[in-house]
Coordinates of C-alpha atoms in Angstrom, one line a residue:
M1 CA -26.2 58.2 37.5
V2 CA -25.3 61.4 39.2
E3 CA -27.6 60.6 42.1
T4 CA -26.1 57.2 42.6
E5 CA -22.6 58.6 42.6
E6 CA -23.6 61.2 45.3
K7 CA -25.2 58.5 47.5
S8 CA -22.1 56.3 47.2
E9 CA -19.9 59.3 48.2
K10 CA -22.1 60.0 51.3
L11 CA -22.0 56.3 52.3
E12 CA -18.2 56.3 52.1
E13 CA -18.0 59.5 54.3
T14 CA -20.2 58.0 57.0
K15 CA -18.1 54.8 57.0
A16 CA -15.0 56.9 57.4
K17 CA -16.5 58.8 60.3
R18 CA -17.4 55.6 62.2
R19 CA -15.1 54.7 65.1
R20 CA -14.3 51.2 66.2
V21 CA -15.4 50.7 69.8
N22 CA -13.6 48.2 72.0
S23 CA -15.5 46.0 74.4
S24 CA -13.4 47.3 77.3
D25 CA -14.8 50.8 76.7
I26 CA -18.3 49.7 77.5
V27 CA -18.7 49.6 81.3
S28 CA -22.0 48.5 82.6
D29 CA -23.6 50.1 85.7
T30 CA -22.9 46.9 87.6
Q31 CA -19.2 47.1 86.9
K32 CA -19.1 50.8 88.0
Y33 CA -20.9 49.9 91.2
K34 CA -18.5 47.1 92.0
R35 CA -15.5 49.4 91.4
I36 CA -16.9 52.0 93.8
Q37 CA -17.5 49.3 96.5
R38 CA -13.9 48.0 96.1
C39 CA -12.5 51.5 96.5
I40 CA -14.5 52.0 99.7
A41 CA -13.6 48.5 101.1
K42 CA -10.0 48.5 100.1
P43 CA -8.5 52.0 99.8
S44 CA -5.2 50.5 98.5
Y45 CA -7.1 49.6 95.3
L46 CA -6.9 53.3 94.3
L47 CA -3.1 52.9 94.0
S48 CA -3.6 50.6 91.0
L49 CA -5.7 53.2 89.2
G50 CA -4.4 56.1 87.2
P51 CA -0.9 56.7 85.7
K52 CA 2.2 55.3 87.4
S53 CA 3.5 58.8 88.2
S54 CA 0.5 59.5 90.4
R55 CA 0.9 56.2 92.2
S56 CA 4.6 56.9 93.1
E57 CA 3.7 60.4 94.2
Y58 CA 1.0 59.0 96.6
L59 CA 3.5 56.5 97.9
N60 CA 6.1 59.1 98.6
R61 CA 3.6 61.2 100.6
L62 CA 2.2 58.3 102.7
P63 CA 5.3 57.8 105.0
G64 CA 5.3 61.5 106.0
L65 CA 1.5 61.4 106.6
L66 CA 1.9 58.2 108.7
R67 CA 4.6 59.8 110.9
E68 CA 2.4 62.9 111.4
L69 CA -0.6 60.8 112.5
L70 CA 1.5 58.8 114.9
R71 CA 3.0 61.9 116.4
K72 CA -0.5 63.3 117.0
R73 CA -1.7 59.9 118.3
Y74 CA -4.5 59.5 115.7
W75 CA -4.3 55.7 115.9
N76 CA -7.4 54.9 113.8
D77 CA -6.4 57.2 111.0
A78 CA -2.8 56.0 111.2
S79 CA -4.1 52.4 110.9
R80 CA -5.9 53.2 107.7
V81 CA -2.9 55.0 106.2
L82 CA -0.7 52.1 107.2
S83 CA -2.9 49.5 105.4
V84 CA -2.6 51.6 102.2
L85 CA 1.2 51.9 102.7
M86 CA 1.5 48.1 103.4
R87 CA -0.3 47.3 100.2
G88 CA 1.6 49.7 98.0
T89 CA 5.1 48.7 99.3
I90 CA 4.6 45.0 99.7
K91 CA 7.6 44.2 97.6
D92 CA 9.8 47.0 98.9
P93 CA 13.0 45.5 100.5
C94 CA 14.2 48.8 102.0
P95 CA 15.1 48.3 105.7
K96 CA 14.1 51.9 106.6
M97 CA 10.6 51.5 105.0
N98 CA 10.1 48.2 106.7
R99 CA 11.1 49.6 110.0
L100 CA 8.7 52.5 109.6
K101 CA 5.8 50.2 108.7
Y102 CA 6.3 47.6 111.4
E103 CA 7.2 50.0 114.2
A104 CA 4.0 51.9 113.3
H105 CA 2.1 48.6 113.4
I106 CA 3.4 47.8 116.8
Q107 CA 2.6 51.3 118.2
I108 CA -1.0 51.1 116.8
V109 CA -1.6 47.6 118.2
S110 CA -0.3 48.6 121.6
H111 CA -2.6 51.6 121.8
L112 CA -5.8 50.4 120.2
E113 CA -8.3 48.5 122.3
T114 CA -8.6 44.9 121.2
K115 CA -9.7 41.6 122.6
K116 CA -6.5 39.9 121.5
N117 CA -3.4 39.5 123.7
K118 CA -1.3 42.5 122.7
A119 CA 2.0 40.9 123.6
D120 CA 1.3 37.8 121.5
E121 CA 0.1 40.0 118.6
I122 CA 3.2 42.2 118.7
G123 CA 5.4 39.0 118.8
R124 CA 3.7 37.8 115.6
I125 CA 4.4 41.2 114.1
Y126 CA 8.0 40.8 114.8
D127 CA 7.9 37.3 113.2
T128 CA 6.4 38.8 110.0
W129 CA 9.0 41.6 110.1
I130 CA 11.9 39.2 110.4
G131 CA 10.5 37.2 107.5
Q132 CA 10.3 40.3 105.3
I133 CA 14.0 41.1 105.7
G134 CA 16.3 39.7 103.1
K135 CA 19.4 37.8 103.8
Q136 CA 21.5 40.6 102.4
H137 CA 20.5 42.8 105.3
K138 CA 22.0 40.7 108.1
E139 CA 22.6 43.6 110.5
E140 CA 18.9 44.7 110.4
R141 CA 17.7 41.2 110.8
L142 CA 19.9 40.7 113.8
L143 CA 18.6 43.9 115.4
V144 CA 14.9 43.1 114.8
W145 CA 15.5 39.7 116.3
F146 CA 17.0 41.2 119.4
E147 CA 14.2 43.7 119.7
Q148 CA 11.7 40.8 119.6
I149 CA 13.6 39.0 122.4
C150 CA 13.6 42.2 124.5
H151 CA 9.8 42.4 123.9
F152 CA 9.4 38.9 125.2
I153 CA 11.5 39.6 128.3
D154 CA 9.7 42.9 129.1
H155 CA 6.3 41.1 129.0
E156 CA 7.5 38.1 131.0
M157 CA 7.3 35.7 128.1
N158 CA 10.4 33.9 129.3
S159 CA 10.0 30.6 127.3
E160 CA 9.5 32.5 124.1
A161 CA 12.5 34.7 124.9
Y162 CA 14.7 31.7 125.6
S163 CA 13.7 29.9 122.4
A164 CA 14.4 33.1 120.4
A165 CA 17.8 33.5 122.0
I166 CA 18.7 29.9 121.2
S167 CA 17.6 30.3 117.6
L168 CA 19.6 33.5 117.4
M169 CA 22.7 31.7 118.7
Q170 CA 22.3 28.8 116.2
N171 CA 21.8 31.1 113.2
R172 CA 25.0 30.9 111.1
D173 CA 24.2 34.1 109.3
F174 CA 25.0 36.1 112.4
A175 CA 28.2 34.3 113.4
M176 CA 30.6 36.9 112.0
L177 CA 28.6 40.0 112.9
P178 CA 30.3 42.1 115.5
R179 CA 27.1 42.9 117.4
A180 CA 26.0 39.3 117.7
N181 CA 27.9 38.6 121.0
L182 CA 26.7 41.9 122.3
F183 CA 23.0 41.2 121.7
I184 CA 23.3 37.6 123.0
G185 CA 25.1 38.8 126.1
I186 CA 22.5 41.5 126.8
T187 CA 19.7 38.9 126.2
F188 CA 21.0 36.6 128.9
Y189 CA 21.7 39.5 131.2
K190 CA 18.1 40.7 131.0
M191 CA 16.8 37.2 131.4
W192 CA 19.1 36.8 134.5
C193 CA 17.8 40.0 136.0
S194 CA 14.2 39.0 135.3
K195 CA 14.8 35.6 136.9
F196 CA 16.3 37.0 140.1
L197 CA 14.1 40.0 140.4
K198 CA 13.4 39.7 144.1
E199 CA 17.0 38.9 145.1
L200 CA 18.4 41.9 143.1
Q201 CA 15.6 44.4 143.9
P202 CA 16.8 47.3 146.1
E203 CA 14.9 47.7 149.3
D204 CA 13.9 51.3 148.6
V205 CA 12.3 50.5 145.2
D206 CA 8.6 49.9 144.9
D207 CA 7.4 46.4 144.1
N208 CA 5.8 47.5 140.9
E209 CA 9.2 48.7 139.5
S210 CA 11.0 46.1 137.6
V211 CA 14.7 45.6 137.8
S212 CA 14.6 44.0 134.4
N213 CA 14.8 47.6 133.1
V214 CA 17.9 48.2 135.1
S215 CA 20.4 47.9 132.3
E216 CA 20.8 50.4 129.5
S217 CA 21.5 47.3 127.4
R218 CA 18.7 47.4 124.9
S219 CA 18.4 51.1 124.4
G220 CA 22.0 52.1 124.8
S221 CA 23.3 49.4 122.5
L222 CA 20.8 50.3 119.8
V223 CA 21.9 53.9 119.9
E224 CA 25.6 53.3 120.1
C225 CA 25.8 50.4 117.7
S226 CA 22.9 50.5 115.3
G227 CA 22.9 54.3 115.0
R228 CA 26.2 54.1 113.3
D229 CA 24.8 52.3 110.3
E230 CA 22.1 54.1 108.5
S231 CA 20.7 50.9 107.1
V232 CA 20.0 49.5 110.5
C233 CA 17.8 52.0 112.3
S234 CA 15.5 54.9 111.4
M235 CA 15.7 58.2 113.2
A236 CA 12.5 57.5 115.0
S237 CA 13.9 54.4 116.7
E238 CA 17.1 56.2 117.6
V239 CA 15.2 59.0 119.4
S240 CA 13.1 56.5 121.4
A241 CA 16.2 54.6 122.3
I242 CA 17.9 57.7 123.6
K243 CA 15.0 58.4 125.9
D244 CA 15.0 54.8 127.2
S245 CA 18.8 54.8 127.8
E246 CA 18.6 57.8 130.1
T247 CA 16.0 56.3 132.3
S248 CA 16.2 52.6 132.2
V249 CA 19.4 52.3 134.2
R250 CA 18.0 54.3 137.2
N251 CA 15.0 52.1 138.1
N252 CA 12.7 55.1 137.6
K253 CA 14.6 57.1 140.2
K254 CA 15.3 60.8 139.6
V255 CA 19.0 60.4 139.4
S256 CA 21.1 62.6 137.1
H257 CA 23.0 60.9 134.3
L258 CA 25.9 63.0 135.5
S259 CA 25.6 62.0 139.1
I260 CA 28.7 60.5 140.7
S261 CA 28.6 59.5 144.4
D262 CA 29.5 62.1 146.9
S263 CA 33.2 62.8 147.0
E264 CA 33.1 63.7 150.7
T265 CA 32.1 60.1 151.6
R266 CA 34.8 58.2 153.2
M267 CA 35.1 54.4 153.4
D268 CA 35.6 53.4 157.0
T269 CA 35.8 49.7 156.0
K270 CA 39.3 48.4 155.6
V271 CA 39.8 46.6 152.2
K272 CA 42.8 44.4 151.5
V273 CA 44.2 44.7 148.0
K274 CA 45.7 41.8 146.1
S275 CA 48.0 42.5 143.2
T276 CA 49.1 40.6 140.1
P277 CA 51.9 41.3 137.7
H278 CA 49.5 41.8 134.8
F279 CA 47.9 45.0 136.0
T280 CA 49.7 47.8 137.7
T281 CA 47.9 51.0 136.9
P282 CA 45.8 51.3 138.9
P283 CA 46.8 48.6 141.4
Q284 CA 44.9 45.3 141.6
L285 CA 41.7 45.7 143.6
Y286 CA 40.5 42.3 144.7
A287 CA 38.7 43.2 148.0
T288 CA 38.8 40.2 150.4
S289 CA 37.9 39.6 153.9
E290 CA 39.6 37.2 156.3
E291 CA 36.4 36.2 157.9
N292 CA 33.3 34.4 156.6
E293 CA 34.8 33.5 153.3
A294 CA 33.1 30.8 151.3
S295 CA 34.4 29.5 148.0
L296 CA 31.9 29.8 145.2
G297 CA 33.9 28.1 142.5
D298 CA 35.3 29.7 139.3
G299 CA 37.5 32.0 141.4
V300 CA 34.5 33.7 143.0
E301 CA 34.5 34.3 146.7
F302 CA 31.8 35.7 148.9
D303 CA 33.1 38.7 150.8
P304 CA 30.7 40.7 153.0
T305 CA 32.9 43.7 152.7
V306 CA 32.7 43.8 149.0
I307 CA 28.9 43.2 149.1
N308 CA 28.5 46.2 151.4
I309 CA 30.6 48.4 149.1
L310 CA 28.6 47.3 146.1
G311 CA 25.3 47.9 147.9
D312 CA 26.5 51.5 148.4
M313 CA 27.6 52.1 144.8
D314 CA 26.1 54.9 142.7
P315 CA 22.8 53.7 141.2
W316 CA 23.9 54.8 137.7
L317 CA 26.8 52.4 137.8
L318 CA 25.2 49.6 139.7
P319 CA 21.5 49.7 140.4
L320 CA 21.5 46.0 141.2
K321 CA 22.1 45.2 144.9
P322 CA 23.7 41.8 145.4
P323 CA 22.2 39.8 148.3
S324 CA 24.1 39.6 151.6
D325 CA 23.1 36.0 152.2
P326 CA 25.9 33.6 151.0
D327 CA 23.6 30.9 149.8
C328 CA 21.5 33.4 147.8
Y329 CA 24.6 35.0 146.4
R330 CA 25.9 31.6 145.3
K331 CA 22.6 30.8 143.6
I332 CA 22.5 34.0 141.4
V333 CA 26.2 33.9 140.5
D334 CA 26.3 30.2 139.6
D335 CA 23.2 30.6 137.4
S336 CA 23.6 29.6 133.7
Y337 CA 22.1 32.9 132.5
F338 CA 24.8 34.8 134.5
K339 CA 27.6 32.7 133.1
E340 CA 26.4 32.9 129.5
A341 CA 25.9 36.7 129.8
L342 CA 29.4 37.1 131.2
K343 CA 31.0 34.9 128.6
H344 CA 29.5 36.7 125.6
M345 CA 30.1 40.1 127.1
R346 CA 33.8 39.3 127.5
Q347 CA 33.9 38.2 123.9
T348 CA 32.3 41.5 122.8
L349 CA 35.5 43.3 123.9
Q350 CA 37.2 41.9 120.8
S351 CA 34.7 43.7 118.6
P352 CA 35.1 47.2 117.1
R353 CA 35.3 50.1 119.5
H354 CA 31.7 51.3 119.2
V355 CA 30.4 47.8 119.9
S356 CA 32.7 47.1 122.9
L357 CA 31.9 50.5 124.3
A358 CA 28.2 49.6 124.3
A359 CA 29.0 46.4 126.2
L360 CA 31.2 48.1 128.8
H361 CA 28.5 49.1 131.3
P362 CA 26.6 45.8 131.6
L363 CA 29.9 43.9 131.6
V364 CA 31.2 46.0 134.5
Q365 CA 28.0 45.3 136.4
L366 CA 28.3 41.6 135.9
L367 CA 32.0 41.6 136.9
L368 CA 31.4 43.6 140.1
I369 CA 28.5 41.4 141.2
G370 CA 30.6 38.3 140.4
G371 CA 33.4 39.6 142.6
H372 CA 35.8 40.2 139.7
V373 CA 36.7 43.8 140.8
D374 CA 40.3 43.5 139.4
E375 CA 39.0 42.5 135.9
A376 CA 36.4 45.2 136.0
M377 CA 38.9 47.9 136.7
K378 CA 41.3 46.5 134.0
V379 CA 38.5 46.5 131.4
V380 CA 37.6 50.1 132.2
E381 CA 41.2 51.2 132.1
E382 CA 41.7 49.6 128.7
M383 CA 38.5 51.2 127.4
C384 CA 39.6 54.6 128.6
N385 CA 42.8 54.2 126.6
K386 CA 40.9 53.0 123.5
V387 CA 38.0 55.4 123.1
H388 CA 37.5 59.1 123.7
D389 CA 34.1 58.8 125.4
I390 CA 32.9 60.0 128.8
K391 CA 31.2 56.7 129.9
P392 CA 34.4 54.7 130.7
F393 CA 35.9 57.7 132.6
R394 CA 32.7 58.0 134.7
I395 CA 32.8 54.3 135.5
K396 CA 36.4 54.5 136.4
A397 CA 35.9 57.5 138.7
L398 CA 33.0 55.8 140.5
M399 CA 35.0 52.6 141.0
M400 CA 38.1 54.5 142.2
E401 CA 36.0 56.4 144.8
K402 CA 35.0 53.1 146.4
F403 CA 37.9 50.7 145.9
H404 CA 41.1 52.8 145.4
R405 CA 40.8 56.5 146.5
N406 CA 44.1 57.9 145.3
S407 CA 43.7 61.7 145.2
D408 CA 46.1 62.2 142.3
M409 CA 44.6 59.5 140.1
L410 CA 41.1 60.4 141.0
A411 CA 41.7 64.1 140.2
K412 CA 43.2 63.1 136.9
C413 CA 40.0 61.0 136.2
Y414 CA 37.8 64.0 137.0
E415 CA 39.9 66.2 134.7
D416 CA 39.4 63.7 131.9
I417 CA 35.6 63.8 132.4
L418 CA 35.5 67.6 132.4
K419 CA 37.7 67.8 129.3
I420 CA 35.2 65.6 127.5
D421 CA 32.1 67.0 129.0
P422 CA 32.8 70.5 130.5
C423 CA 29.1 70.9 131.4
C424 CA 29.3 68.2 134.0
V425 CA 28.7 70.4 137.1
T426 CA 28.6 67.3 139.5
T427 CA 32.1 66.4 138.6
L428 CA 33.3 70.0 138.9
K429 CA 31.8 70.2 142.4
K430 CA 33.8 67.1 143.4
V431 CA 36.9 68.8 142.1
I432 CA 36.1 71.8 144.2
G433 CA 35.6 69.6 147.2
M434 CA 39.0 68.0 146.7
C435 CA 40.6 71.5 146.5
I436 CA 39.0 72.5 149.8
E437 CA 40.5 69.5 151.4
D438 CA 44.0 70.4 149.9
E439 CA 43.9 67.4 147.6
Y440 CA 43.8 69.5 144.4
S441 CA 45.7 72.6 143.4
R442 CA 44.1 76.0 142.8
E443 CA 45.8 76.4 139.5
S444 CA 44.3 73.3 138.1
L445 CA 40.9 74.1 139.7
I446 CA 40.6 77.5 137.9
E447 CA 41.4 75.8 134.6
M448 CA 38.6 73.3 135.1
I449 CA 36.2 76.1 136.1
A450 CA 37.2 78.1 133.1
L451 CA 36.3 75.1 130.8
H452 CA 32.9 74.9 132.5
V453 CA 32.3 78.6 132.1
E454 CA 33.1 78.4 128.4
A455 CA 30.7 75.5 127.8
S456 CA 27.7 76.5 130.0
F457 CA 26.1 79.1 132.1
P458 CA 27.3 78.2 135.5
E459 CA 25.4 78.1 138.8
P460 CA 26.0 80.9 141.3
E461 CA 28.3 78.8 143.5
I462 CA 30.6 78.1 140.6
W463 CA 31.0 81.9 140.0
K464 CA 31.6 82.3 143.7
E465 CA 34.4 79.7 143.7
L466 CA 35.9 81.4 140.6
A467 CA 36.0 84.7 142.3
S468 CA 37.6 83.1 145.4
C469 CA 40.3 81.6 143.1
F470 CA 41.1 85.0 141.6
S471 CA 41.3 86.5 145.1
H472 CA 43.5 83.7 146.3
F473 CA 46.0 84.1 143.4
F474 CA 46.5 87.8 144.0
E475 CA 46.7 87.6 147.7
N476 CA 49.4 85.0 147.7
L477 CA 51.7 86.6 145.1
D478 CA 55.1 87.8 146.2
E479 CA 55.0 91.6 146.3
D480 CA 57.7 93.5 144.4
R481 CA 59.2 96.5 146.1
L482 CA 60.5 99.6 144.2
S483 CA 62.9 102.0 146.0
V484 CA 63.1 105.6 144.9
C485 CA 65.4 108.4 146.2
L486 CA 63.6 111.6 147.1
D487 CA 66.5 114.1 146.5
G488 CA 68.4 112.0 143.9
S489 CA 71.4 111.7 146.2
E490 CA 73.1 108.4 147.0
D491 CA 74.1 109.1 150.6
K492 CA 74.4 105.7 152.3
K493 CA 74.4 107.2 155.8
N494 CA 71.2 109.2 155.5
P495 CA 69.1 107.7 152.7
Q496 CA 65.7 109.5 152.0
T497 CA 63.8 107.0 150.0
Y498 CA 60.3 105.6 149.8
S499 CA 59.0 102.3 148.4
V500 CA 56.1 101.3 146.1
R501 CA 54.5 97.9 146.3
Y502 CA 52.6 96.4 143.4
N503 CA 51.2 93.0 142.5
P504 CA 52.1 91.7 139.0
T505 CA 49.6 89.7 137.0
P506 CA 50.1 85.9 137.5
K507 CA 51.8 84.3 134.5
M508 CA 48.9 81.9 133.9
F509 CA 46.6 84.9 133.0
T510 CA 49.1 86.3 130.4
N511 CA 48.9 83.4 128.0
T512 CA 46.8 83.6 124.8
S513 CA 44.1 81.1 126.0
W514 CA 43.1 83.3 129.0
T515 CA 43.0 86.4 126.8
L516 CA 40.7 84.8 124.4
R517 CA 38.5 83.6 127.2
A518 CA 38.2 87.0 128.6
K519 CA 37.1 88.4 125.2
C520 CA 34.6 85.6 124.8
W521 CA 33.1 86.1 128.2
L522 CA 32.5 89.7 127.5
N523 CA 29.8 88.8 125.0
R524 CA 28.7 85.5 126.6
H525 CA 28.3 86.4 130.2
F526 CA 28.8 90.2 130.7
S527 CA 27.2 91.8 127.7
P528 CA 24.8 94.7 128.1
E529 CA 21.9 92.5 127.0
M530 CA 22.8 89.9 129.6
L531 CA 23.1 92.6 132.3
E532 CA 19.7 94.0 131.5
T533 CA 18.0 90.6 131.5
E534 CA 19.6 89.5 134.8
T535 CA 18.7 92.8 136.4
K536 CA 15.1 92.4 135.5
N537 CA 15.0 88.9 136.8
S538 CA 16.8 89.8 140.1
I539 CA 14.4 92.7 140.7
L540 CA 11.4 90.4 140.1
T541 CA 12.6 87.5 142.2
G542 CA 14.7 89.4 144.8
D543 CA 17.6 87.0 144.3
W544 CA 20.9 88.8 143.7
E545 CA 23.2 85.8 144.3
M546 CA 24.1 85.2 140.7
M547 CA 24.8 88.8 139.8
T548 CA 26.8 89.4 142.9
Y549 CA 29.2 86.5 142.3
K550 CA 29.5 87.3 138.6
A551 CA 30.3 90.9 139.3
A552 CA 33.0 89.8 141.8
C553 CA 34.6 87.7 139.1
A554 CA 34.3 90.6 136.6
S555 CA 36.0 93.0 139.0
H556 CA 39.1 90.8 138.9
I557 CA 39.1 90.2 135.2
Y558 CA 38.0 93.6 133.8
G559 CA 38.6 95.9 136.7
R560 CA 36.4 97.6 139.4
E561 CA 35.1 100.3 137.0
F562 CA 33.8 97.7 134.5
G563 CA 30.1 98.4 133.6
Y564 CA 28.7 95.2 134.9
V565 CA 30.5 95.6 138.2
T566 CA 29.4 99.3 138.8
K567 CA 25.8 98.5 137.9
V568 CA 25.5 95.6 140.3
Y569 CA 27.4 97.5 143.0
G570 CA 25.0 100.4 142.7
L571 CA 21.9 98.2 142.8
L572 CA 23.1 96.4 145.9
K573 CA 24.2 99.6 147.6
S574 CA 20.7 101.1 147.2
S575 CA 19.1 98.0 148.6
S576 CA 18.8 97.4 152.3
N577 CA 17.9 93.7 152.1
N578 CA 21.1 92.5 150.5
R579 CA 23.8 93.7 152.8
E580 CA 25.7 90.4 152.8
F581 CA 25.9 90.4 149.0
F582 CA 27.0 94.0 149.1
K583 CA 29.8 93.3 151.5
F584 CA 31.0 90.4 149.5
L585 CA 31.1 92.4 146.2
R586 CA 32.7 95.4 148.0
E587 CA 35.5 93.3 149.3
H588 CA 36.3 91.8 145.9
R589 CA 35.9 95.2 144.2
V590 CA 38.4 96.9 146.5
N591 CA 40.9 94.1 145.9
G592 CA 40.0 93.8 142.2
N593 CA 42.7 93.7 139.5
N594 CA 42.3 94.9 136.0
I595 CA 43.9 91.8 134.3
Y596 CA 42.5 92.6 130.9
N597 CA 41.8 96.1 129.4
F598 CA 39.9 95.8 126.1
E599 CA 38.8 99.5 126.0

């Protein structure tokens, strides 16, 4: 009995120790092999394995890894990472994530060698992208649609671009969006430029350069409009758009974005000015010719004088050159693309400020080519009053130089540009030119130069002009005379007196703003570290122009015994190759005035 009880107890213990094994825990060698093959063939399969926390961690790391691979141009590796990211975020509606994925896909397709037509393939990528955007993200959907149209136009897929534009116009979801008219107008504008490429192509531009890139429409509008809504564009697209906007409008020419046509140029052509009661500041500027006028309908007249003026416009404002042949001009102005672009651009002016500002430049180009000079000037003037941005003031200045050169109004426009962008050295040089021709006062000029010196590190000629301004002010001051009696007597018949002359400091230099400027410039332009660096550079290069003109300015501001002045004066005096610079500095040092004494 005892033995049987012991056996029964052992049997119960063994039963208790037994574990229940599930069928899922038994994995055959064949199943393991299939799983390994699947991981190799489809790396995204790994995302479904392991805990959910690891999966989310991998997904969070993939976008940064993809950006790094794209930056280093590792296209094959980026393609593999993108496939994993696509699989893991297939249901992610985030516009930023979709933009990252599909923009990366477009970059990879455009750089990898393939037998397929890249333009068609990228067009299909845009179709997929648009389909993935939900209806709640209307702005993003509109933007991607517009980018697809620009892709079609850039690759001369005109029929596809036209079909996409018509579909965009017929889509009711976009009817109330402020950017809809802007994108539609730019679309027709680019299609019009592409259609009349030969007629609008400047003679000095190579044949392989396309005038379809002439407008800053695509890139500029993306930056100015979409960049204001974080849900519309990613930072990567904004950066690429900025680069395009600075170069597209120039037809690949090396023209500075700050460039404004030469102020010394004078128009010998006589232009008649019509006026209307609706616009008085500045006056109406319809330029007409009494000879060879041909009516073109819709209020447009062919005027050879205006055509010549437009052909000589600054390439930043108007890179398009309208044809001088009346029949050819009539053909491009009466084109349906031109009329549609002009209509939608005009409607864009009723949109919010940042949208209407993006439409200003292409609208002015269309109005000028169409002969609506009055309307173009009126639109620019209204935009100057509406927004605090440098673009409308630059356009206004360029148009005034050609059509209505009033020195006071033009100088005011230059001042507005410099107050918004004090670093614009081209505009400052124009102001200096007007001052040389007695069209601008020295008092105003020195204020504009001071703004430029505060915001930048000026060129030598700017320092030279500033020194000349200081010298001019002190030379033209009324001298005060102080009479003193030698013996203290007041004998009127035989006075023994002598007089002392002295020049007071001009009132403009006694205000707080100039005192603060002088203190700031001590550290910014005349510090011991700056002096040491400039001295080393001048000794190596042998160019003492910058230091000479800066020392001349310092002699008027801080006095002839100022450290920067004495150092440069001694270096120039000991050098036999810089006699002209030495004479220039000696003259200003002798006539120097210690306006501010901060010792």
